Amino acid sequence: MKVGYGRVWDPSYPRNARIRAYLTRRFGADITVNRRWEGSRSRRIPHDVLTLLFGLHGKQLYILAEFSLPYAVLLWIVARVNRGVLVVDGFVGQYETMVEDWKKTRPGTLRARWYSVVDRIACRVADLVLIDTRVRARALADAHPGTEVLSLPVGAPAWALPAARPEPRSGGVVKVLYYGNYIPLHGLPVVLEAVRRAVGETELSVTLIGHGTPRREIERRVSELELDGVCRFIDPVPEEELAGHLADADIVLGIFGDSDKARTVIANKVWQGLASGRTVVTRTSPALAEIADVCAGQLVQVDGGDDEQLAAELAAALVRLATDGGRTATDTAVALEAYVASEYDAFGRRVEELLAARRR
């Protein structure tokens, strides 16, 4: 099978890397990766348009990568010219990201309507749309009648495996780990307020790994809350180092934002923390029902009617977990991988059916 993977931002990003690995393993796929160009916007867009239109001919299966929904029509043209199947990965929608998560523009504005149109067109032209949870798949299918949507879980990478902590917890200090890019989806203001409350009852050491525009504001807030001695900031690290930080943690933080997306996704860090055998605390989400049964008490969900209540619930969870945060679960990674593998097999079967129908 020849596959054209369109407009990939980062080939090492877990989402597209896992899909490519699966296609290679199951179908022996010969995959051509079309990279997003890194130049200025005025030069990047023409470059990306031309390379999509003329760089992926002769394929059977075309996949539009996450983050690239505005280019769905272009890849649809290429797929139709080549009588191929178009799969759109809707993992990162334009409207939910730019309007709801990053709050780059307000709902109802012309730009917000444009993002909504982009998402709708991408669903309309795709033979199959991928999303990351069953809850989101149902919502997307309801919002776009006639669109076939399939849930394809994020899963955990191969490096996320249970590992014993390098050394016992010293002095009763509970090590809490956050990593990411500080976007509103992650709810860092709620996390900091929870830490402020919890440190009055237990000793915490909070490590925050990553970068992003909001980081400076989070650092300022740490100082305002007098948490400088509790929190330490680390720039982004390679995956092999991230595995070490997970191994050293007692508790891994998930996401605590207030958008619809925050309530319907299972974040990368949740998958990775659970597979690494660590206790993960995250905001309650209907999507978590997919994996809750195989995680037992390792997955702790908190919620609240507003940010203040959510912070109080998270603080209570941190204090409660301080007494047993040093345990390591060893069988969760296997159970999670079995679930993800079954969902990928459903994807593989559907790809086979779509390709067969296209050849008729």
XYZ file of C-alpha atoms in Angstrom:
360
model
C 0.000 0.000 0.000
C 1.252 3.457 -0.911
C 0.343 6.186 1.580
C 0.669 9.963 1.364
C 0.703 11.607 4.785
C -0.143 15.274 4.205
C 1.250 18.336 5.976
C 2.858 16.785 9.022
C 4.100 19.410 11.485
C 6.388 17.088 13.424
C 7.030 13.465 12.335
C 7.946 12.563 15.925
C 4.605 13.803 17.303
C 3.000 10.744 18.950
C -0.267 10.938 17.018
C 0.973 10.719 13.433
C 4.017 8.636 14.390
C 1.809 5.919 15.860
C -0.567 5.876 12.898
C 2.349 5.550 10.478
C 3.897 2.764 12.546
C 0.614 0.867 12.543
C 0.135 1.179 8.781
C 3.688 -0.019 8.205
C 3.269 -2.978 10.536
C -0.137 -4.110 9.279
C 0.071 -3.317 5.571
C 3.792 -2.973 4.906
C 2.870 0.560 3.834
C 5.245 2.661 1.770
C 4.619 6.088 3.344
C 5.594 9.444 1.884
C 5.514 12.191 4.517
C 4.678 15.687 3.301
C 6.191 18.103 5.847
C 4.826 21.497 6.818
C 7.373 24.091 5.782
C 8.962 26.085 8.610
C 9.387 29.419 6.822
C 7.432 32.666 7.217
C 3.658 32.523 6.745
C 3.781 34.421 3.444
C 6.148 31.829 2.000
C 4.955 28.792 3.952
C 1.383 28.742 2.653
C 2.287 28.776 -1.082
C 4.994 26.192 -0.416
C 2.614 23.881 1.462
C -0.090 24.248 -1.192
C 2.276 23.364 -4.030
C 3.909 20.423 -2.277
C 0.511 18.973 -1.355
C -0.859 19.330 -4.873
C 2.184 18.013 -6.710
C 4.201 15.948 -4.251
C 1.896 13.059 -3.359
C 0.705 11.543 -6.605
C 0.274 7.814 -7.133
C -0.904 6.889 -3.614
C -3.828 4.724 -2.542
C -4.399 6.137 0.917
C -4.094 9.829 1.827
C -4.057 11.019 5.438
C -4.229 14.661 6.469
C -2.233 15.110 9.668
C -3.441 16.706 12.889
C -3.180 20.529 13.004
C -3.746 20.781 9.217
C -7.515 20.859 8.631
C -7.386 24.045 6.476
C -5.653 21.961 3.793
C -8.340 19.260 3.589
C -9.754 20.391 0.240
C -6.314 20.372 -1.383
C -5.589 16.827 -0.273
C -9.115 15.803 -1.306
C -8.328 17.012 -4.832
C -5.124 14.951 -4.887
C -6.929 11.888 -3.521
C -9.679 12.112 -6.118
C -7.256 12.615 -9.014
C -5.469 9.455 -7.895
C -8.676 7.556 -7.046
C -7.450 7.257 -3.476
C -9.117 7.249 -0.065
C -8.899 10.396 2.069
C -8.626 10.087 5.853
C -8.674 13.333 7.843
C -7.283 13.298 11.361
C -9.572 15.682 13.238
C -7.569 15.239 16.441
C -6.971 19.028 16.597
C -9.979 20.963 15.322
C -9.615 24.612 14.338
C -12.598 25.984 16.246
C -12.070 24.070 19.476
C -8.373 24.954 19.496
C -8.366 28.598 18.435
C -11.672 29.704 19.977
C -12.328 27.399 22.927
C -8.840 26.357 24.073
C -6.430 29.140 23.156
C -9.162 31.825 23.124
C -7.459 33.580 20.209
C -10.812 34.998 19.144
C -14.316 35.253 20.580
C -17.258 33.068 19.500
C -19.409 34.725 16.865
C -16.607 36.734 15.267
C -15.803 36.421 11.585
C -12.598 34.548 12.395
C -14.433 32.129 14.697
C -16.957 31.432 11.923
C -14.071 30.785 9.550
C -12.602 28.190 11.910
C -15.991 26.499 12.130
C -16.281 26.434 8.325
C -12.799 24.889 8.037
C -13.769 22.082 10.416
C -17.050 21.477 8.634
C -15.469 21.314 5.178
C -12.760 18.924 6.395
C -15.449 16.561 7.663
C -17.475 16.915 4.482
C -14.685 15.960 2.061
C -13.192 13.082 4.079
C -13.982 9.448 3.434
C -13.166 8.847 7.079
C -12.500 11.227 9.970
C -10.356 10.163 12.909
C -10.770 11.509 16.430
C -9.269 10.424 19.739
C -12.158 9.334 21.982
C -15.526 7.655 21.521
C -17.271 10.580 23.184
C -15.797 13.006 20.667
C -16.548 10.621 17.794
C -20.243 10.561 18.681
C -20.367 14.349 19.047
C -18.579 14.900 15.731
C -20.844 12.474 13.883
C -23.921 14.182 15.334
C -22.609 17.607 14.334
C -21.790 16.496 10.771
C -24.495 14.084 9.531
C -23.226 11.810 6.795
C -19.621 11.950 8.003
C -18.058 8.669 9.042
C -16.075 9.148 12.247
C -13.847 6.606 13.950
C -12.259 6.855 17.379
C -8.534 6.174 17.378
C -7.036 6.520 20.877
C -3.844 8.441 21.529
C -2.320 5.633 23.579
C 1.073 5.692 25.245
C 4.440 5.557 23.421
C 6.750 2.576 23.814
C 9.014 4.449 26.237
C 6.182 4.929 28.761
C 6.680 1.812 30.889
C 6.581 1.210 34.647
C 9.898 1.938 36.311
C 10.951 1.860 39.941
C 11.719 5.250 41.416
C 15.451 6.038 41.494
C 15.293 6.509 45.243
C 12.715 6.469 48.043
C 10.785 9.627 48.748
C 12.777 11.676 51.207
C 11.306 13.578 54.107
C 7.747 12.723 53.102
C 7.834 15.136 50.166
C 5.340 14.182 47.449
C 6.660 14.765 43.932
C 4.079 16.159 41.514
C 4.780 16.417 37.776
C 3.234 18.642 35.120
C 4.452 18.772 31.522
C 3.059 20.486 28.471
C 2.842 23.866 26.758
C 0.789 25.771 29.358
C -2.264 26.187 27.106
C -5.637 26.946 28.765
C -6.711 23.328 28.166
C -4.273 22.310 30.911
C -5.744 24.639 33.527
C -2.518 25.737 35.247
C -4.181 28.539 37.289
C -6.395 25.891 38.900
C -3.365 23.682 39.543
C -1.452 26.483 41.277
C -4.393 27.377 43.496
C -4.734 23.702 44.438
C -1.035 23.503 45.271
C -1.328 26.622 47.431
C -4.095 24.956 49.416
C -2.410 21.573 49.642
C 0.988 22.752 50.891
C -0.654 23.798 54.133
C -1.391 20.134 54.858
C 1.371 18.163 53.147
C 4.808 18.701 51.641
C 4.841 18.935 47.861
C 7.525 19.370 45.239
C 6.034 20.389 41.885
C 8.029 20.115 38.662
C 6.683 21.919 35.581
C 8.289 20.911 32.283
C 7.688 22.665 28.994
C 7.437 25.996 27.301
C 4.833 28.224 25.727
C 3.697 31.839 25.716
C 1.631 31.535 28.951
C 4.586 30.153 30.923
C 5.774 33.637 31.945
C 2.366 34.398 33.439
C 2.390 31.079 35.317
C 5.849 31.863 36.713
C 4.577 35.252 37.866
C 1.595 33.610 39.533
C 3.864 31.161 41.357
C 5.697 34.110 42.879
C 2.446 35.838 43.852
C 1.302 32.697 45.672
C 4.708 32.373 47.366
C 5.248 28.933 45.844
C 8.783 29.553 44.552
C 10.159 27.029 47.033
C 7.622 24.423 45.937
C 7.606 24.785 42.145
C 10.521 24.485 39.751
C 10.374 25.154 36.013
C 12.258 23.101 33.435
C 12.463 23.725 29.701
C 11.190 21.005 27.329
C 13.202 17.778 27.470
C 13.672 14.871 25.012
C 11.349 11.911 25.461
C 14.026 9.738 27.038
C 14.475 12.362 29.743
C 10.726 12.734 30.167
C 10.557 9.032 30.999
C 13.036 9.691 33.802
C 10.936 12.519 35.212
C 7.864 10.271 35.151
C 9.804 7.574 36.979
C 10.760 10.092 39.651
C 7.208 11.378 40.164
C 4.607 10.246 42.658
C 1.684 12.032 40.987
C 1.246 13.129 37.354
C -1.155 15.961 36.564
C -3.548 15.717 33.631
C -5.699 18.594 32.367
C -8.054 20.908 34.250
C -9.389 23.351 31.632
C -13.082 24.287 31.333
C -13.713 23.862 27.583
C -15.807 21.136 25.978
C -12.593 19.629 24.672
C -11.119 19.435 28.175
C -14.115 17.352 29.209
C -14.010 14.952 26.264
C -10.334 14.114 25.672
C -7.764 11.815 27.227
C -4.555 13.821 27.125
C -1.132 12.476 26.130
C 0.149 12.972 29.657
C -2.720 10.915 31.084
C -1.892 7.962 28.837
C 1.833 8.303 29.512
C 1.511 8.718 33.261
C -0.773 5.708 33.602
C 1.394 3.514 31.382
C 4.421 4.560 33.437
C 2.712 3.189 36.523
C 2.129 6.534 38.205
C -0.972 7.902 39.869
C -2.609 10.396 37.501
C -4.958 13.135 38.687
C -7.061 14.846 36.037
C -10.408 16.547 35.547
C -13.448 14.306 35.268
C -14.257 13.463 31.661
C -16.825 11.104 30.107
C -14.019 10.006 27.775
C -12.121 8.481 30.699
C -14.787 5.764 30.945
C -12.985 4.089 28.025
C -9.964 3.291 30.185
C -11.074 3.724 33.808
C -11.807 0.031 34.347
C -8.233 -1.050 33.574
C -6.629 1.660 35.725
C -8.424 1.030 39.023
C -7.332 3.533 41.679
C -4.377 4.696 39.608
C -6.629 7.172 37.756
C -8.071 9.852 40.052
C -10.736 12.182 38.653
C -11.718 15.498 40.227
C -14.321 18.050 39.253
C -16.111 21.187 40.388
C -18.786 23.600 39.336
C -16.241 26.403 39.006
C -12.471 26.903 39.179
C -12.514 27.497 42.939
C -14.342 24.278 43.654
C -12.169 22.379 41.183
C -9.022 23.696 42.872
C -10.384 22.620 46.253
C -11.116 19.110 44.960
C -7.666 18.836 43.391
C -6.007 20.037 46.596
C -7.942 17.455 48.614
C -6.868 14.738 46.183
C -3.199 15.748 46.465
C -3.368 15.627 50.256
C -5.209 12.303 50.214
C -2.745 10.728 47.800
C 0.274 11.923 49.767
C 0.061 8.873 52.007
C 0.282 6.281 49.223
C 1.756 8.174 46.257
C 4.890 6.049 46.237
C 3.346 2.907 44.776
C 4.016 1.834 41.200
C 1.403 -0.004 39.116
C 3.002 -2.575 36.829
C 0.204 -4.038 34.706
C -1.652 -0.962 33.462
C 0.594 -0.397 30.437
C -0.235 -3.849 29.055
C -3.979 -3.399 29.558
C -3.995 0.045 27.963
C -1.984 -1.159 24.974
C -4.385 -4.045 24.425
C -7.296 -1.620 24.315
C -5.530 0.727 21.896
C -4.508 -2.197 19.667
C -8.136 -3.319 19.371
C -9.205 0.167 18.275
C -6.398 0.356 15.716
C -7.447 -3.011 14.319
C -10.925 -1.578 13.725
C -9.269 1.308 11.865
C -7.227 -1.126 9.763
C -10.303 -3.118 8.787
C -12.154 0.016 7.779
C -9.227 1.201 5.647
C -9.257 -2.146 3.844
C -12.992 -1.791 3.161
C -12.667 1.758 1.868
C -9.773 0.841 -0.419
C -11.674 -2.163 -1.774
C -14.732 -0.002 -2.467
C -12.576 2.580 -4.276
C -11.144 -0.090 -6.595
C -14.535 -1.256 -7.761
